[in-house]
mmCIF file of C-alpha atoms in Angstrom:
data_model
loop_
_atom_site.group_PDB
_atom_site.id
_atom_site.type_symbol
_atom_site.label_atom_id
_atom_site.label_comp_id
_atom_site.label_asym_id
_atom_site.label_seq_id
_atom_site.Cartn_x
_atom_site.Cartn_y
_atom_site.Cartn_z
ATOM 1 C CA UNK A 2 -86.506 -25.347 135.511
ATOM 2 C CA UNK A 3 -85.713 -26.869 138.891
ATOM 3 C CA UNK A 4 -87.428 -30.153 139.786
ATOM 4 C CA UNK A 5 -88.254 -31.289 143.273
ATOM 5 C CA UNK A 6 -86.226 -34.319 144.265
ATOM 6 C CA UNK A 7 -88.797 -35.845 146.600
ATOM 7 C CA UNK A 8 -92.072 -35.986 144.712
ATOM 8 C CA UNK A 9 -95.088 -37.417 146.507
ATOM 9 C CA UNK A 10 -96.486 -38.868 143.277
ATOM 10 C CA UNK A 11 -93.772 -41.239 141.911
ATOM 11 C CA UNK A 12 -96.420 -43.277 140.062
ATOM 12 C CA UNK A 13 -97.077 -40.408 137.634
ATOM 13 C CA UNK A 14 -95.079 -40.282 134.441
ATOM 14 C CA UNK A 15 -92.853 -37.189 134.659
ATOM 15 C CA UNK A 16 -93.557 -34.421 132.158
ATOM 16 C CA UNK A 17 -90.357 -33.382 130.427
ATOM 17 C CA UNK A 18 -91.256 -30.176 128.597
ATOM 18 C CA UNK A 19 -92.610 -26.813 129.711
ATOM 19 C CA UNK A 20 -95.370 -27.111 127.104
ATOM 20 C CA UNK A 21 -96.584 -30.402 128.573
ATOM 21 C CA UNK A 22 -96.522 -29.005 132.085
ATOM 22 C CA UNK A 23 -98.526 -25.940 131.004
ATOM 23 C CA UNK A 24 -101.075 -28.188 129.333
ATOM 24 C CA UNK A 25 -101.297 -30.319 132.492
ATOM 25 C CA UNK A 26 -101.881 -27.210 134.631
ATOM 26 C CA UNK A 27 -104.604 -26.043 132.237
ATOM 27 C CA UNK A 28 -106.272 -29.480 132.345
ATOM 28 C CA UNK A 29 -106.191 -29.588 136.162
ATOM 29 C CA UNK A 30 -107.642 -26.094 136.528
ATOM 30 C CA UNK A 31 -110.323 -26.756 133.909
ATOM 31 C CA UNK A 32 -111.385 -29.993 135.591
ATOM 32 C CA UNK A 33 -111.311 -28.478 139.090
ATOM 33 C CA UNK A 34 -113.563 -25.498 138.435
ATOM 34 C CA UNK A 35 -112.449 -23.899 141.720
ATOM 35 C CA UNK A 36 -109.258 -22.156 142.938
ATOM 36 C CA UNK A 37 -106.324 -24.578 143.075
ATOM 37 C CA UNK A 38 -103.457 -24.054 145.510
ATOM 38 C CA UNK A 39 -99.992 -23.593 144.025
ATOM 39 C CA UNK A 40 -98.634 -26.082 146.575
ATOM 40 C CA UNK A 41 -100.955 -28.802 145.256
ATOM 41 C CA UNK A 42 -99.996 -28.168 141.643
ATOM 42 C CA UNK A 43 -96.328 -28.269 142.611
ATOM 43 C CA UNK A 44 -96.828 -31.543 144.492
ATOM 44 C CA UNK A 45 -98.612 -33.254 141.609
ATOM 45 C CA UNK A 46 -96.268 -32.038 138.872
ATOM 46 C CA UNK A 47 -93.042 -32.511 140.862
ATOM 47 C CA UNK A 48 -91.977 -28.859 140.683
ATOM 48 C CA UNK A 49 -91.330 -26.067 143.126
ATOM 49 C CA UNK A 50 -94.036 -23.558 144.042
ATOM 50 C CA UNK A 51 -91.857 -20.823 142.539
ATOM 51 C CA UNK A 52 -91.770 -22.613 139.171
ATOM 52 C CA UNK A 53 -95.525 -23.177 139.233
ATOM 53 C CA UNK A 54 -96.197 -19.490 139.941
ATOM 54 C CA UNK A 55 -93.907 -18.481 137.076
ATOM 55 C CA UNK A 56 -95.701 -20.802 134.670
ATOM 56 C CA UNK A 57 -99.235 -19.751 135.634
ATOM 57 C CA UNK A 58 -98.244 -16.080 135.305
ATOM 58 C CA UNK A 59 -97.102 -16.769 131.747
ATOM 59 C CA UNK A 60 -100.294 -18.728 131.048
ATOM 60 C CA UNK A 61 -102.451 -15.909 132.429
ATOM 61 C CA UNK A 62 -100.682 -13.393 130.194
ATOM 62 C CA UNK A 63 -101.297 -15.639 127.177
ATOM 63 C CA UNK A 64 -105.035 -15.917 127.876
ATOM 64 C CA UNK A 65 -105.342 -12.130 128.181
ATOM 65 C CA UNK A 66 -103.351 -11.266 125.046
ATOM 66 C CA UNK A 67 -105.120 -9.451 122.231
ATOM 67 C CA UNK A 68 -105.952 -11.702 119.319
ATOM 68 C CA UNK A 69 -105.805 -15.023 121.195
ATOM 69 C CA UNK A 70 -109.613 -15.379 120.972
ATOM 70 C CA UNK A 71 -110.050 -17.097 124.331
ATOM 71 C CA UNK A 72 -113.365 -16.995 126.180
ATOM 72 C CA UNK A 73 -111.658 -17.937 129.445
ATOM 73 C CA UNK A 74 -109.122 -16.264 131.684
ATOM 74 C CA UNK A 75 -106.655 -17.447 134.322
ATOM 75 C CA UNK A 76 -107.057 -15.545 137.591
ATOM 76 C CA UNK A 77 -104.106 -15.389 139.990
ATOM 77 C CA UNK A 78 -104.361 -14.964 143.761
ATOM 78 C CA UNK A 79 -101.726 -14.977 146.530
ATOM 79 C CA UNK A 80 -102.040 -18.728 147.228
ATOM 80 C CA UNK A 81 -104.306 -20.045 144.443
ATOM 81 C CA UNK A 82 -105.213 -19.719 140.775
ATOM 82 C CA UNK A 83 -108.393 -20.482 138.822
ATOM 83 C CA UNK A 84 -109.714 -20.735 135.268
ATOM 84 C CA UNK A 85 -112.960 -18.794 134.760
ATOM 85 C CA UNK A 86 -115.034 -17.496 131.883
ATOM 86 C CA UNK A 87 -114.475 -13.891 130.882
ATOM 87 C CA UNK A 88 -116.975 -11.476 132.377
ATOM 88 C CA UNK A 89 -118.157 -10.101 129.019
ATOM 89 C CA UNK A 90 -119.539 -13.540 128.072
ATOM 90 C CA UNK A 91 -121.397 -14.127 131.359
ATOM 91 C CA UNK A 92 -124.852 -13.231 129.915
ATOM 92 C CA UNK A 93 -124.412 -15.786 127.126
ATOM 93 C CA UNK A 94 -123.237 -18.461 129.555
ATOM 94 C CA UNK A 95 -126.244 -17.804 131.811
ATOM 95 C CA UNK A 96 -128.663 -17.990 128.886
ATOM 96 C CA UNK A 97 -127.147 -21.173 127.447
ATOM 97 C CA UNK A 98 -127.041 -22.995 130.778
ATOM 98 C CA UNK A 99 -130.282 -21.610 132.192
ATOM 99 C CA UNK A 100 -128.511 -20.053 135.186
ATOM 100 C CA UNK A 101 -130.472 -17.476 137.135
ATOM 101 C CA UNK A 102 -128.805 -14.443 138.666
ATOM 102 C CA UNK A 103 -127.736 -14.831 142.275
ATOM 103 C CA UNK A 104 -125.195 -13.935 144.918
ATOM 104 C CA UNK A 105 -126.975 -10.838 146.214
ATOM 105 C CA UNK A 106 -125.731 -9.092 149.341
ATOM 106 C CA UNK A 107 -127.684 -6.696 151.519
ATOM 107 C CA UNK A 108 -126.450 -3.187 152.236
ATOM 108 C CA UNK A 109 -125.457 -4.193 155.781
ATOM 109 C CA UNK A 110 -123.340 -7.098 154.535
ATOM 110 C CA UNK A 111 -121.662 -4.829 151.991
ATOM 111 C CA UNK A 112 -120.790 -2.397 154.787
ATOM 112 C CA UNK A 113 -119.268 -5.133 156.946
ATOM 113 C CA UNK A 114 -117.330 -6.522 153.988
ATOM 114 C CA UNK A 115 -115.967 -3.062 153.211
ATOM 115 C CA UNK A 116 -114.861 -2.524 156.826
ATOM 116 C CA UNK A 117 -112.982 -5.839 156.876
ATOM 117 C CA UNK A 118 -111.431 -5.323 153.433
ATOM 118 C CA UNK A 119 -110.222 -1.762 154.038
ATOM 119 C CA UNK A 120 -108.956 -2.324 157.593
ATOM 120 C CA UNK A 121 -105.636 -3.764 158.724
ATOM 121 C CA UNK A 122 -106.762 -7.369 158.762
ATOM 122 C CA UNK A 123 -107.518 -9.369 160.822
ATOM 123 C CA UNK A 124 -110.278 -7.483 162.670
ATOM 124 C CA UNK A 125 -112.690 -8.437 165.449
ATOM 125 C CA UNK A 126 -116.462 -8.071 165.368
ATOM 126 C CA UNK A 127 -116.398 -5.363 168.033
ATOM 127 C CA UNK A 128 -114.083 -3.338 165.772
ATOM 128 C CA UNK A 129 -116.585 -3.733 162.927
ATOM 129 C CA UNK A 130 -119.389 -2.680 165.281
ATOM 130 C CA UNK A 131 -117.456 0.429 166.358
ATOM 131 C CA UNK A 132 -116.813 1.502 162.756
ATOM 132 C CA UNK A 133 -120.430 0.937 161.687
ATOM 133 C CA UNK A 134 -122.039 2.099 164.942
ATOM 134 C CA UNK A 135 -124.442 -0.869 164.983
ATOM 135 C CA UNK A 136 -124.406 -4.571 165.870
ATOM 136 C CA UNK A 137 -122.993 -6.593 162.965
ATOM 137 C CA UNK A 138 -123.372 -10.187 164.169
ATOM 138 C CA UNK A 139 -125.968 -11.188 161.553
ATOM 139 C CA UNK A 140 -124.016 -9.751 158.626
ATOM 140 C CA UNK A 141 -120.743 -11.298 159.865
ATOM 141 C CA UNK A 142 -122.348 -14.739 160.104
ATOM 142 C CA UNK A 143 -123.895 -14.360 156.653
ATOM 143 C CA UNK A 144 -120.537 -13.417 155.106
ATOM 144 C CA UNK A 145 -118.945 -16.423 156.827
ATOM 145 C CA UNK A 146 -121.612 -18.685 155.322
ATOM 146 C CA UNK A 147 -120.964 -17.242 151.852
ATOM 147 C CA UNK A 148 -117.198 -17.709 152.204
ATOM 148 C CA UNK A 149 -116.389 -14.029 151.663
ATOM 149 C CA UNK A 150 -114.714 -13.739 155.069
ATOM 150 C CA UNK A 151 -113.228 -16.387 157.347
ATOM 151 C CA UNK A 152 -112.027 -16.772 160.921
ATOM 152 C CA UNK A 153 -108.304 -16.194 161.413
ATOM 153 C CA UNK A 154 -107.707 -17.146 165.040
ATOM 154 C CA UNK A 155 -108.457 -15.329 168.269
ATOM 155 C CA UNK A 156 -107.093 -12.048 169.583
ATOM 156 C CA UNK A 157 -104.892 -12.350 172.665
ATOM 157 C CA UNK A 158 -107.143 -10.127 174.762
ATOM 158 C CA UNK A 159 -109.833 -10.555 177.425
ATOM 159 C CA UNK A 160 -112.555 -12.827 176.075
ATOM 160 C CA UNK A 161 -110.255 -13.959 173.229
ATOM 161 C CA UNK A 162 -112.514 -12.550 170.474
ATOM 162 C CA UNK A 163 -112.474 -14.148 167.024
ATOM 163 C CA UNK A 164 -110.673 -12.273 164.251
ATOM 164 C CA UNK A 165 -111.778 -12.162 160.611
ATOM 165 C CA UNK A 166 -110.119 -11.682 157.210
ATOM 166 C CA UNK A 167 -111.338 -11.602 153.621
ATOM 167 C CA UNK A 168 -110.910 -14.727 151.478
ATOM 168 C CA UNK A 169 -109.736 -15.589 147.962
ATOM 169 C CA UNK A 170 -113.413 -15.929 147.052
ATOM 170 C CA UNK A 171 -113.862 -12.268 148.014
ATOM 171 C CA UNK A 172 -111.096 -11.340 145.567
ATOM 172 C CA UNK A 173 -112.620 -13.521 142.849
ATOM 173 C CA UNK A 174 -116.146 -12.130 143.304
ATOM 174 C CA UNK A 175 -114.919 -8.535 143.053
ATOM 175 C CA UNK A 176 -112.475 -9.199 140.209
ATOM 176 C CA UNK A 177 -109.339 -8.455 142.235
ATOM 177 C CA UNK A 178 -105.962 -10.176 142.319
ATOM 178 C CA UNK A 179 -105.028 -8.774 145.739
ATOM 179 C CA UNK A 180 -106.261 -6.321 148.368
ATOM 180 C CA UNK A 181 -103.822 -3.739 146.989
ATOM 181 C CA UNK A 182 -106.156 -3.394 143.983
ATOM 182 C CA UNK A 183 -109.066 -2.163 146.111
ATOM 183 C CA UNK A 184 -110.254 1.256 144.888
ATOM 184 C CA UNK A 185 -109.390 4.212 147.078
ATOM 185 C CA UNK A 186 -112.145 5.290 149.436
ATOM 186 C CA UNK A 187 -111.342 8.171 151.748
ATOM 187 C CA UNK A 188 -114.387 7.741 153.989
ATOM 188 C CA UNK A 189 -113.550 4.188 155.051
ATOM 189 C CA UNK A 190 -109.846 4.941 155.391
ATOM 190 C CA UNK A 191 -110.558 7.827 157.762
ATOM 191 C CA UNK A 192 -113.078 5.769 159.750
ATOM 192 C CA UNK A 193 -110.639 2.886 160.106
ATOM 193 C CA UNK A 194 -107.820 5.196 161.171
ATOM 194 C CA UNK A 195 -109.996 6.863 163.793
ATOM 195 C CA UNK A 196 -111.338 3.576 165.162
ATOM 196 C CA UNK A 197 -108.247 1.835 166.480
ATOM 197 C CA UNK A 198 -108.757 -1.140 168.819
ATOM 198 C CA UNK A 199 -108.849 0.073 172.425
ATOM 199 C CA UNK A 200 -109.201 -1.356 175.950
ATOM 200 C CA UNK A 201 -112.895 -0.420 175.740
ATOM 201 C CA UNK A 202 -113.236 -2.511 172.567
ATOM 202 C CA UNK A 203 -111.473 -5.442 174.202
ATOM 203 C CA UNK A 204 -113.780 -5.138 177.212
ATOM 204 C CA UNK A 205 -116.791 -5.159 174.883
ATOM 205 C CA UNK A 206 -115.543 -8.388 173.342
ATOM 206 C CA UNK A 207 -115.061 -9.881 176.809
ATOM 207 C CA UNK A 208 -118.660 -9.116 177.677
ATOM 208 C CA UNK A 209 -120.004 -10.481 174.385
ATOM 209 C CA UNK A 210 -117.902 -13.572 173.573
ATOM 210 C CA UNK A 211 -118.171 -15.163 170.128
ATOM 211 C CA UNK A 212 -118.288 -18.864 169.287
ATOM 212 C CA UNK A 213 -115.730 -20.440 166.980
ATOM 213 C CA UNK A 214 -118.457 -21.661 164.628
ATOM 214 C CA UNK A 215 -120.942 -19.230 163.035
ATOM 215 C CA UNK A 216 -124.159 -19.121 165.018
ATOM 216 C CA UNK A 217 -127.364 -20.394 163.513
ATOM 217 C CA UNK A 218 -129.873 -17.725 162.669
ATOM 218 C CA UNK A 219 -133.472 -17.403 161.515
ATOM 219 C CA UNK A 220 -134.138 -16.223 157.987
ATOM 220 C CA UNK A 221 -135.628 -12.693 158.078
ATOM 221 C CA UNK A 222 -139.088 -12.085 156.637
ATOM 222 C CA UNK A 223 -137.973 -9.010 154.711
ATOM 223 C CA UNK A 224 -135.795 -10.260 151.838
ATOM 224 C CA UNK A 225 -135.341 -7.043 149.879
ATOM 225 C CA UNK A 226 -131.779 -7.002 148.556
ATOM 226 C CA UNK A 227 -129.436 -4.455 147.092
ATOM 227 C CA UNK A 228 -125.927 -4.359 145.633
ATOM 228 C CA UNK A 229 -125.889 -7.380 143.348
ATOM 229 C CA UNK A 230 -122.465 -9.003 143.224
ATOM 230 C CA UNK A 231 -121.388 -10.905 140.110
ATOM 231 C CA UNK A 232 -118.429 -13.218 139.868
ATOM 232 C CA UNK A 233 -116.220 -13.027 136.809
ATOM 233 C CA UNK A 234 -117.883 -15.628 134.633
ATOM 234 C CA UNK A 235 -120.849 -17.615 135.911
ATOM 235 C CA UNK A 236 -122.556 -16.412 139.076
ATOM 236 C CA UNK A 237 -123.449 -18.787 141.862
ATOM 237 C CA UNK A 238 -126.990 -20.069 141.491
ATOM 238 C CA UNK A 239 -127.306 -20.834 145.187
ATOM 239 C CA UNK A 240 -126.325 -17.654 147.068
ATOM 240 C CA UNK A 241 -129.681 -15.985 146.618
ATOM 241 C CA UNK A 242 -130.885 -15.722 150.192
ATOM 242 C CA UNK A 243 -131.916 -12.254 151.303
ATOM 243 C CA UNK A 244 -130.524 -10.536 154.358
ATOM 244 C CA UNK A 245 -131.137 -7.593 156.560
ATOM 245 C CA UNK A 246 -129.764 -6.327 159.812
ATOM 246 C CA UNK A 247 -131.566 -8.054 162.680
ATOM 247 C CA UNK A 248 -131.488 -10.133 165.815
ATOM 248 C CA UNK A 249 -129.778 -13.498 165.467
ATOM 249 C CA UNK A 250 -131.312 -15.045 168.556
#
């Protein structure tokens, strides 16, 4: 295993065996409780990112093996990894910790999320509007607040509209390791193929510019929700606000 020559943490005692390093990774991920970047693990442990990815892949395979009797799993994403409880034990975790169900998304937010996920990311809001045939500003802002999508720079076009992509949290919530694992859906694929960005779309963005930061909005009165989303393991106890399509002014 190749070690990095210039470690940024010389005060840490170097770990000499692969077993110790694996145990250190497990301890870091357990203590963190959120996705940890491979670069950070490599920096702390004095290894290359390639070595870290190899080790966490082996660890993930161990946790998922039959007969290992683990109630946790190691989830791998393109740039991060995370320890979580296994989905089958979520009801018991909720009951033991007194955690109420949460993380609901409205139908409109689910539509926007599907358009972003199944399109050639990044996409602009006007593209989302064209695919859905309705204004999507409220749902886009709500998904930004929940961390399921994020801004990914501006398009080099009139008005310089903001572009959006899905996040690692999106993958985690839906139990995916990458966007390649999204289930096939012919309807969205056809809609995305037929709704290519055009000069008209760019002009629409120029007329309705977007701010860098998500706009503040007023909570709707109607809070009926559909399409409950559960994370693998314990659901968030805070994302319980209802949404509906509406004016954000």
